[in-house]
PDB file of C-alpha atoms in Angstrom:
ATOM      1  CA  UNK A  83     -68.398 109.099  80.594  1.00  0.00           C
ATOM      2  CA  UNK A  84     -67.253 107.666  77.264  1.00  0.00           C
ATOM      3  CA  UNK A  85     -63.715 108.760  76.641  1.00  0.00           C
ATOM      4  CA  UNK A  86     -60.242 108.071  75.310  1.00  0.00           C
ATOM      5  CA  UNK A  87     -57.419 108.937  77.664  1.00  0.00           C
ATOM      6  CA  UNK A  88     -53.766 109.446  76.871  1.00  0.00           C
ATOM      7  CA  UNK A  89     -50.761 109.855  79.083  1.00  0.00           C
ATOM      8  CA  UNK A  90     -48.640 111.822  79.359  1.00  0.00           C
ATOM      9  CA  UNK A  91     -50.128 114.965  77.828  1.00  0.00           C
ATOM     10  CA  UNK A  92     -46.722 116.580  77.427  1.00  0.00           C
ATOM     11  CA  UNK A  93     -43.322 114.959  77.165  1.00  0.00           C
ATOM     12  CA  UNK A  94     -39.852 116.304  76.504  1.00  0.00           C
ATOM     13  CA  UNK A  95     -37.168 113.710  75.983  1.00  0.00           C
ATOM     14  CA  UNK A  96     -33.787 113.210  74.361  1.00  0.00           C
ATOM     15  CA  UNK A  97     -32.770 111.311  71.274  1.00  0.00           C
ATOM     16  CA  UNK A  98     -32.564 107.573  71.816  1.00  0.00           C
ATOM     17  CA  UNK A  99     -34.367 107.346  75.149  1.00  0.00           C
ATOM     18  CA  UNK A 100     -37.183 104.816  74.868  1.00  0.00           C
ATOM     19  CA  UNK A 101     -40.649 106.062  75.736  1.00  0.00           C
ATOM     20  CA  UNK A 102     -44.228 104.840  75.824  1.00  0.00           C
ATOM     21  CA  UNK A 103     -47.402 106.831  75.422  1.00  0.00           C
ATOM     22  CA  UNK A 104     -50.425 105.080  76.862  1.00  0.00           C
ATOM     23  CA  UNK A 105     -53.933 105.100  75.447  1.00  0.00           C
ATOM     24  CA  UNK A 106     -57.083 103.682  76.972  1.00  0.00           C
ATOM     25  CA  UNK A 107     -60.747 103.692  75.928  1.00  0.00           C
ATOM     26  CA  UNK A 108     -63.860 102.700  77.865  1.00  0.00           C
ATOM     27  CA  UNK A 109     -66.308 102.248  74.967  1.00  0.00           C
ATOM     28  CA  UNK A 110     -65.527  98.620  74.117  1.00  0.00           C
ATOM     29  CA  UNK A 111     -64.374  99.671  70.650  1.00  0.00           C
ATOM     30  CA  UNK A 112     -62.602  96.996  68.675  1.00  0.00           C
ATOM     31  CA  UNK A 113     -60.691  99.491  66.520  1.00  0.00           C
ATOM     32  CA  UNK A 114     -57.949 101.723  67.888  1.00  0.00           C
ATOM     33  CA  UNK A 115     -55.352 103.828  66.143  1.00  0.00           C
ATOM     34  CA  UNK A 116     -52.540 106.312  66.561  1.00  0.00           C
ATOM     35  CA  UNK A 117     -52.075 109.490  64.558  1.00  0.00           C
ATOM     36  CA  UNK A 118     -49.509 112.206  64.429  1.00  0.00           C
ATOM     37  CA  UNK A 119     -50.451 115.770  63.597  1.00  0.00           C
ATOM     38  CA  UNK A 120     -47.931 118.113  62.052  1.00  0.00           C
ATOM     39  CA  UNK A 121     -48.544 121.668  60.802  1.00  0.00           C
ATOM     40  CA  UNK A 122     -49.747 121.706  57.225  1.00  0.00           C
ATOM     41  CA  UNK A 123     -49.916 117.914  57.004  1.00  0.00           C
ATOM     42  CA  UNK A 124     -53.152 117.145  58.814  1.00  0.00           C
ATOM     43  CA  UNK A 125     -53.408 113.809  60.599  1.00  0.00           C
ATOM     44  CA  UNK A 126     -51.446 110.822  59.445  1.00  0.00           C
ATOM     45  CA  UNK A 127     -52.098 107.376  60.779  1.00  0.00           C
ATOM     46  CA  UNK A 128     -49.162 105.559  62.370  1.00  0.00           C
ATOM     47  CA  UNK A 129     -50.632 102.191  63.360  1.00  0.00           C
ATOM     48  CA  UNK A 130     -54.036 100.734  63.903  1.00  0.00           C
ATOM     49  CA  UNK A 131     -55.508  97.691  65.591  1.00  0.00           C
ATOM     50  CA  UNK A 132     -58.624  95.795  64.629  1.00  0.00           C
ATOM     51  CA  UNK A 133     -58.792  93.893  67.902  1.00  0.00           C
ATOM     52  CA  UNK A 134     -56.664  92.251  70.587  1.00  0.00           C
ATOM     53  CA  UNK A 135     -53.374  90.981  69.151  1.00  0.00           C
ATOM     54  CA  UNK A 136     -54.260  92.348  65.683  1.00  0.00           C
ATOM     55  CA  UNK A 137     -52.259  95.379  64.590  1.00  0.00           C
ATOM     56  CA  UNK A 138     -51.233  96.816  61.239  1.00  0.00           C
ATOM     57  CA  UNK A 139     -49.227  99.664  59.784  1.00  0.00           C
ATOM     58  CA  UNK A 140     -50.782 102.960  58.840  1.00  0.00           C
ATOM     59  CA  UNK A 141     -49.273 105.550  56.545  1.00  0.00           C
ATOM     60  CA  UNK A 142     -46.225 106.499  58.653  1.00  0.00           C
ATOM     61  CA  UNK A 143     -45.194 103.529  60.860  1.00  0.00           C
ATOM     62  CA  UNK A 144     -41.391 103.906  60.719  1.00  0.00           C
ATOM     63  CA  UNK A 145     -39.830 104.382  64.148  1.00  0.00           C
ATOM     64  CA  UNK A 146     -42.914 103.312  66.089  1.00  0.00           C
ATOM     65  CA  UNK A 147     -44.231 100.143  67.687  1.00  0.00           C
ATOM     66  CA  UNK A 148     -47.596  99.275  69.182  1.00  0.00           C
ATOM     67  CA  UNK A 149     -49.173  96.433  71.073  1.00  0.00           C
ATOM     68  CA  UNK A 150     -52.746  95.403  71.828  1.00  0.00           C
ATOM     69  CA  UNK A 151     -52.823  92.930  74.675  1.00  0.00           C
ATOM     70  CA  UNK A 152     -56.140  94.154  76.056  1.00  0.00           C
ATOM     71  CA  UNK A 153     -59.106  95.549  74.191  1.00  0.00           C
ATOM     72  CA  UNK A 154     -59.119  98.847  76.071  1.00  0.00           C
ATOM     73  CA  UNK A 155     -55.392  99.693  75.819  1.00  0.00           C
ATOM     74  CA  UNK A 156     -53.218 100.537  72.844  1.00  0.00           C
ATOM     75  CA  UNK A 157     -49.801 101.942  73.834  1.00  0.00           C
ATOM     76  CA  UNK A 158     -47.470 103.648  71.379  1.00  0.00           C
ATOM     77  CA  UNK A 159     -43.782 102.851  71.809  1.00  0.00           C
ATOM     78  CA  UNK A 160     -40.838 104.813  70.496  1.00  0.00           C
ATOM     79  CA  UNK A 161     -37.821 102.575  70.984  1.00  0.00           C
ATOM     80  CA  UNK A 162     -35.260 105.183  69.927  1.00  0.00           C
ATOM     81  CA  UNK A 163     -36.909 108.556  69.451  1.00  0.00           C
ATOM     82  CA  UNK A 164     -35.415 111.057  67.033  1.00  0.00           C
ATOM     83  CA  UNK A 165     -36.083 114.798  66.587  1.00  0.00           C
ATOM     84  CA  UNK A 166     -38.230 114.168  63.494  1.00  0.00           C
ATOM     85  CA  UNK A 167     -40.719 112.422  65.776  1.00  0.00           C
ATOM     86  CA  UNK A 168     -41.423 115.677  67.553  1.00  0.00           C
ATOM     87  CA  UNK A 169     -45.136 116.031  66.985  1.00  0.00           C
ATOM     88  CA  UNK A 170     -48.625 116.042  68.455  1.00  0.00           C
ATOM     89  CA  UNK A 171     -49.934 112.503  68.848  1.00  0.00           C
ATOM     90  CA  UNK A 172     -53.540 111.395  69.047  1.00  0.00           C
ATOM     91  CA  UNK A 173     -55.020 108.080  69.969  1.00  0.00           C
ATOM     92  CA  UNK A 174     -58.484 107.253  68.646  1.00  0.00           C
ATOM     93  CA  UNK A 175     -60.984 104.421  68.892  1.00  0.00           C
ATOM     94  CA  UNK A 176     -64.126 103.447  67.017  1.00  0.00           C
ATOM     95  CA  UNK A 177     -66.451 100.715  65.955  1.00  0.00           C
ATOM     96  CA  UNK A 178     -66.165  99.498  62.389  1.00  0.00           C
ATOM     97  CA  UNK A 179     -68.881  99.629  59.743  1.00  0.00           C
ATOM     98  CA  UNK A 180     -70.526  96.795  57.856  1.00  0.00           C
ATOM     99  CA  UNK A 181     -68.850  98.250  54.775  1.00  0.00           C
ATOM    100  CA  UNK A 182     -65.422  97.454  56.169  1.00  0.00           C
ATOM    101  CA  UNK A 183     -64.065 100.772  57.343  1.00  0.00           C
ATOM    102  CA  UNK A 184     -64.002 102.863  60.490  1.00  0.00           C
ATOM    103  CA  UNK A 185     -67.062 104.557  61.891  1.00  0.00           C
ATOM    104  CA  UNK A 186     -66.900 107.727  63.979  1.00  0.00           C
ATOM    105  CA  UNK A 187     -63.547 107.965  65.697  1.00  0.00           C
ATOM    106  CA  UNK A 188     -63.280 109.196  69.268  1.00  0.00           C
ATOM    107  CA  UNK A 189     -60.042 111.015  69.899  1.00  0.00           C
ATOM    108  CA  UNK A 190     -57.972 111.417  73.007  1.00  0.00           C
ATOM    109  CA  UNK A 191     -56.791 114.872  74.081  1.00  0.00           C
ATOM    110  CA  UNK A 192     -53.362 114.497  72.492  1.00  0.00           C
ATOM    111  CA  UNK A 193     -49.759 114.103  73.630  1.00  0.00           C
ATOM    112  CA  UNK A 194     -47.290 116.775  72.672  1.00  0.00           C
ATOM    113  CA  UNK A 195     -43.882 115.151  72.291  1.00  0.00           C
ATOM    114  CA  UNK A 196     -40.623 117.004  71.894  1.00  0.00           C
ATOM    115  CA  UNK A 197     -37.457 115.049  71.126  1.00  0.00           C
ATOM    116  CA  UNK A 198     -34.255 117.019  71.653  1.00  0.00           C
TER     117      UNK A 198
ATOM    118  CA  UNK B  79     -56.058 105.165  47.216  1.00  0.00           C
ATOM    119  CA  UNK B  80     -58.378 107.791  48.522  1.00  0.00           C
ATOM    120  CA  UNK B  81     -57.271 111.373  49.002  1.00  0.00           C
ATOM    121  CA  UNK B  82     -58.882 114.433  50.544  1.00  0.00           C
ATOM    122  CA  UNK B  83     -58.304 118.049  49.569  1.00  0.00           C
ATOM    123  CA  UNK B  84     -59.236 121.018  51.677  1.00  0.00           C
ATOM    124  CA  UNK B  85     -58.198 123.880  49.406  1.00  0.00           C
ATOM    125  CA  UNK B  86     -58.490 126.623  52.027  1.00  0.00           C
ATOM    126  CA  UNK B  87     -55.824 126.682  54.734  1.00  0.00           C
ATOM    127  CA  UNK B  88     -57.414 129.645  56.518  1.00  0.00           C
ATOM    128  CA  UNK B  89     -60.829 131.224  56.286  1.00  0.00           C
ATOM    129  CA  UNK B  90     -61.803 134.435  58.033  1.00  0.00           C
ATOM    130  CA  UNK B  91     -65.439 135.400  58.532  1.00  0.00           C
ATOM    131  CA  UNK B  92     -67.324 137.911  60.605  1.00  0.00           C
ATOM    132  CA  UNK B  93     -69.566 136.712  63.371  1.00  0.00           C
ATOM    133  CA  UNK B  94     -73.053 136.214  62.022  1.00  0.00           C
ATOM    134  CA  UNK B  95     -71.897 135.651  58.457  1.00  0.00           C
ATOM    135  CA  UNK B  96     -72.452 132.411  56.579  1.00  0.00           C
ATOM    136  CA  UNK B  97     -69.708 129.859  56.178  1.00  0.00           C
ATOM    137  CA  UNK B  98     -68.732 127.210  53.666  1.00  0.00           C
ATOM    138  CA  UNK B  99     -65.649 125.028  54.065  1.00  0.00           C
ATOM    139  CA  UNK B 100     -64.683 123.042  51.032  1.00  0.00           C
ATOM    140  CA  UNK B 101     -63.724 119.386  50.854  1.00  0.00           C
ATOM    141  CA  UNK B 102     -63.017 117.338  47.758  1.00  0.00           C
ATOM    142  CA  UNK B 103     -62.168 113.667  47.761  1.00  0.00           C
ATOM    143  CA  UNK B 104     -60.801 111.181  45.329  1.00  0.00           C
ATOM    144  CA  UNK B 105     -62.405 107.772  45.535  1.00  0.00           C
ATOM    145  CA  UNK B 106     -64.243 105.566  43.063  1.00  0.00           C
ATOM    146  CA  UNK B 107     -67.169 104.129  45.008  1.00  0.00           C
ATOM    147  CA  UNK B 108     -69.332 105.771  47.613  1.00  0.00           C
ATOM    148  CA  UNK B 109     -67.031 106.988  50.337  1.00  0.00           C
ATOM    149  CA  UNK B 110     -67.640 107.296  54.036  1.00  0.00           C
ATOM    150  CA  UNK B 111     -67.283 111.014  54.720  1.00  0.00           C
ATOM    151  CA  UNK B 112     -66.684 112.855  57.973  1.00  0.00           C
ATOM    152  CA  UNK B 113     -66.158 116.360  59.259  1.00  0.00           C
ATOM    153  CA  UNK B 114     -64.296 116.773  62.538  1.00  0.00           C
ATOM    154  CA  UNK B 115     -63.624 119.915  64.548  1.00  0.00           C
ATOM    155  CA  UNK B 116     -60.569 120.549  66.694  1.00  0.00           C
ATOM    156  CA  UNK B 117     -60.696 123.324  69.243  1.00  0.00           C
ATOM    157  CA  UNK B 118     -57.378 124.712  70.467  1.00  0.00           C
ATOM    158  CA  UNK B 119     -55.527 122.269  72.692  1.00  0.00           C
ATOM    159  CA  UNK B 120     -58.063 119.506  72.235  1.00  0.00           C
ATOM    160  CA  UNK B 121     -58.594 116.352  70.271  1.00  0.00           C
ATOM    161  CA  UNK B 122     -60.850 116.042  67.263  1.00  0.00           C
ATOM    162  CA  UNK B 123     -64.590 115.712  67.685  1.00  0.00           C
ATOM    163  CA  UNK B 124     -67.090 114.525  65.108  1.00  0.00           C
ATOM    164  CA  UNK B 125     -69.362 117.201  63.637  1.00  0.00           C
ATOM    165  CA  UNK B 126     -71.228 115.029  61.173  1.00  0.00           C
ATOM    166  CA  UNK B 127     -70.852 112.092  58.821  1.00  0.00           C
ATOM    167  CA  UNK B 128     -72.272 110.687  55.609  1.00  0.00           C
ATOM    168  CA  UNK B 129     -72.469 106.992  54.831  1.00  0.00           C
ATOM    169  CA  UNK B 130     -75.508 106.702  52.564  1.00  0.00           C
ATOM    170  CA  UNK B 131     -79.038 107.980  52.073  1.00  0.00           C
ATOM    171  CA  UNK B 132     -79.986 111.636  52.230  1.00  0.00           C
ATOM    172  CA  UNK B 133     -77.099 113.620  50.798  1.00  0.00           C
ATOM    173  CA  UNK B 134     -77.685 116.561  53.144  1.00  0.00           C
ATOM    174  CA  UNK B 135     -76.615 115.703  56.660  1.00  0.00           C
ATOM    175  CA  UNK B 136     -77.008 117.703  59.818  1.00  0.00           C
ATOM    176  CA  UNK B 137     -74.513 117.950  62.630  1.00  0.00           C
ATOM    177  CA  UNK B 138     -74.405 119.666  65.955  1.00  0.00           C
ATOM    178  CA  UNK B 139     -73.842 123.380  66.514  1.00  0.00           C
ATOM    179  CA  UNK B 140     -75.973 124.117  63.433  1.00  0.00           C
ATOM    180  CA  UNK B 141     -73.539 122.702  60.878  1.00  0.00           C
ATOM    181  CA  UNK B 142     -74.609 120.791  57.800  1.00  0.00           C
ATOM    182  CA  UNK B 143     -72.816 119.216  54.861  1.00  0.00           C
ATOM    183  CA  UNK B 144     -73.932 118.063  51.449  1.00  0.00           C
ATOM    184  CA  UNK B 145     -72.522 115.111  49.555  1.00  0.00           C
ATOM    185  CA  UNK B 146     -72.318 115.821  45.829  1.00  0.00           C
ATOM    186  CA  UNK B 147     -71.127 112.786  43.952  1.00  0.00           C
ATOM    187  CA  UNK B 148     -70.858 114.619  40.624  1.00  0.00           C
ATOM    188  CA  UNK B 149     -68.433 117.109  42.145  1.00  0.00           C
ATOM    189  CA  UNK B 150     -66.715 114.673  44.530  1.00  0.00           C
ATOM    190  CA  UNK B 151     -67.383 117.162  47.274  1.00  0.00           C
ATOM    191  CA  UNK B 152     -68.584 117.207  50.843  1.00  0.00           C
ATOM    192  CA  UNK B 153     -68.661 120.884  51.789  1.00  0.00           C
ATOM    193  CA  UNK B 154     -69.473 122.013  55.306  1.00  0.00           C
ATOM    194  CA  UNK B 155     -71.857 124.939  55.809  1.00  0.00           C
ATOM    195  CA  UNK B 156     -73.304 127.048  58.558  1.00  0.00           C
ATOM    196  CA  UNK B 157     -75.766 129.897  57.987  1.00  0.00           C
ATOM    197  CA  UNK B 158     -74.554 132.101  60.847  1.00  0.00           C
ATOM    198  CA  UNK B 159     -71.155 131.714  62.464  1.00  0.00           C
ATOM    199  CA  UNK B 160     -70.601 132.244  66.186  1.00  0.00           C
ATOM    200  CA  UNK B 161     -67.309 133.317  67.746  1.00  0.00           C
ATOM    201  CA  UNK B 162     -67.099 129.910  69.459  1.00  0.00           C
ATOM    202  CA  UNK B 163     -66.898 128.233  66.031  1.00  0.00           C
ATOM    203  CA  UNK B 164     -63.295 129.389  65.654  1.00  0.00           C
ATOM    204  CA  UNK B 165     -61.344 126.140  65.360  1.00  0.00           C
ATOM    205  CA  UNK B 166     -59.593 123.801  62.943  1.00  0.00           C
ATOM    206  CA  UNK B 167     -61.882 121.735  60.726  1.00  0.00           C
ATOM    207  CA  UNK B 168     -60.874 118.457  59.152  1.00  0.00           C
ATOM    208  CA  UNK B 169     -62.581 116.536  56.400  1.00  0.00           C
ATOM    209  CA  UNK B 170     -61.917 112.787  56.356  1.00  0.00           C
ATOM    210  CA  UNK B 171     -62.806 109.924  54.045  1.00  0.00           C
ATOM    211  CA  UNK B 172     -63.012 106.199  54.638  1.00  0.00           C
ATOM    212  CA  UNK B 173     -62.971 103.519  52.010  1.00  0.00           C
ATOM    213  CA  UNK B 174     -64.738 100.182  52.263  1.00  0.00           C
ATOM    214  CA  UNK B 175     -62.153  97.511  52.971  1.00  0.00           C
ATOM    215  CA  UNK B 176     -59.561  99.979  54.201  1.00  0.00           C
ATOM    216  CA  UNK B 177     -59.074 100.744  57.834  1.00  0.00           C
ATOM    217  CA  UNK B 178     -56.773 103.683  57.192  1.00  0.00           C
ATOM    218  CA  UNK B 179     -58.982 106.773  56.982  1.00  0.00           C
ATOM    219  CA  UNK B 180     -57.550 109.745  55.128  1.00  0.00           C
ATOM    220  CA  UNK B 181     -57.701 113.231  56.585  1.00  0.00           C
ATOM    221  CA  UNK B 182     -57.444 116.521  54.795  1.00  0.00           C
ATOM    222  CA  UNK B 183     -54.833 119.014  55.938  1.00  0.00           C
ATOM    223  CA  UNK B 184     -57.445 121.071  57.755  1.00  0.00           C
ATOM    224  CA  UNK B 185     -58.970 124.525  57.451  1.00  0.00           C
ATOM    225  CA  UNK B 186     -58.450 127.043  60.215  1.00  0.00           C
ATOM    226  CA  UNK B 187     -61.546 129.158  60.815  1.00  0.00           C
ATOM    227  CA  UNK B 188     -61.031 132.650  62.228  1.00  0.00           C
ATOM    228  CA  UNK B 189     -64.090 134.556  63.402  1.00  0.00           C
ATOM    229  CA  UNK B 190     -63.995 138.339  63.694  1.00  0.00           C
ATOM    230  CA  UNK B 191     -66.412 140.057  66.106  1.00  0.00           C
TER     231      UNK B 191
END
């Protein structure tokens, strides 16, 4: 089954304690991205990756890091989480179009993060 | 930069009634347009998309959307809503040469029996 998986699904942590949210896809997509979803703000992209070892900032990258060492995995790292990073996080993957943008994105189930 | 406006935060309809969710975008050339649906506690799932060609596109669950360049709109419609359609709906736009798609803030659909 084609899917994007994320772990953990729920996480409660404290300010400053480093954490990693994993993301994996089995569709051989070259493009992967991370979003955060906050009430009234829709989805905002944090980082994206065009392929292995190629990453770039999205709209709200501050306080986050990513890496892409393998095509299927794209972990999100919060080195020193703060309460304003409490949010619902989604990983997504897709192919890209000949026009130079993303095609249909396939989303993971989400990770609800609370930073105390 | 592109932007997407979904002017309705909430829409309430009765089961069996017709539905139209509005989406307006700001972009100069032909955009890549998407509608996604998010059921409670789940990730987003594609309903339909428009890249080029026929401006009326069909999606699953009986949804359709029409691209109107003159109005910069991509409204989502369904002739008869089912209770299972209650969800959050997001319009999104992609721009050629940009790999940062823009999402609207979403419209929450409430269906009354």
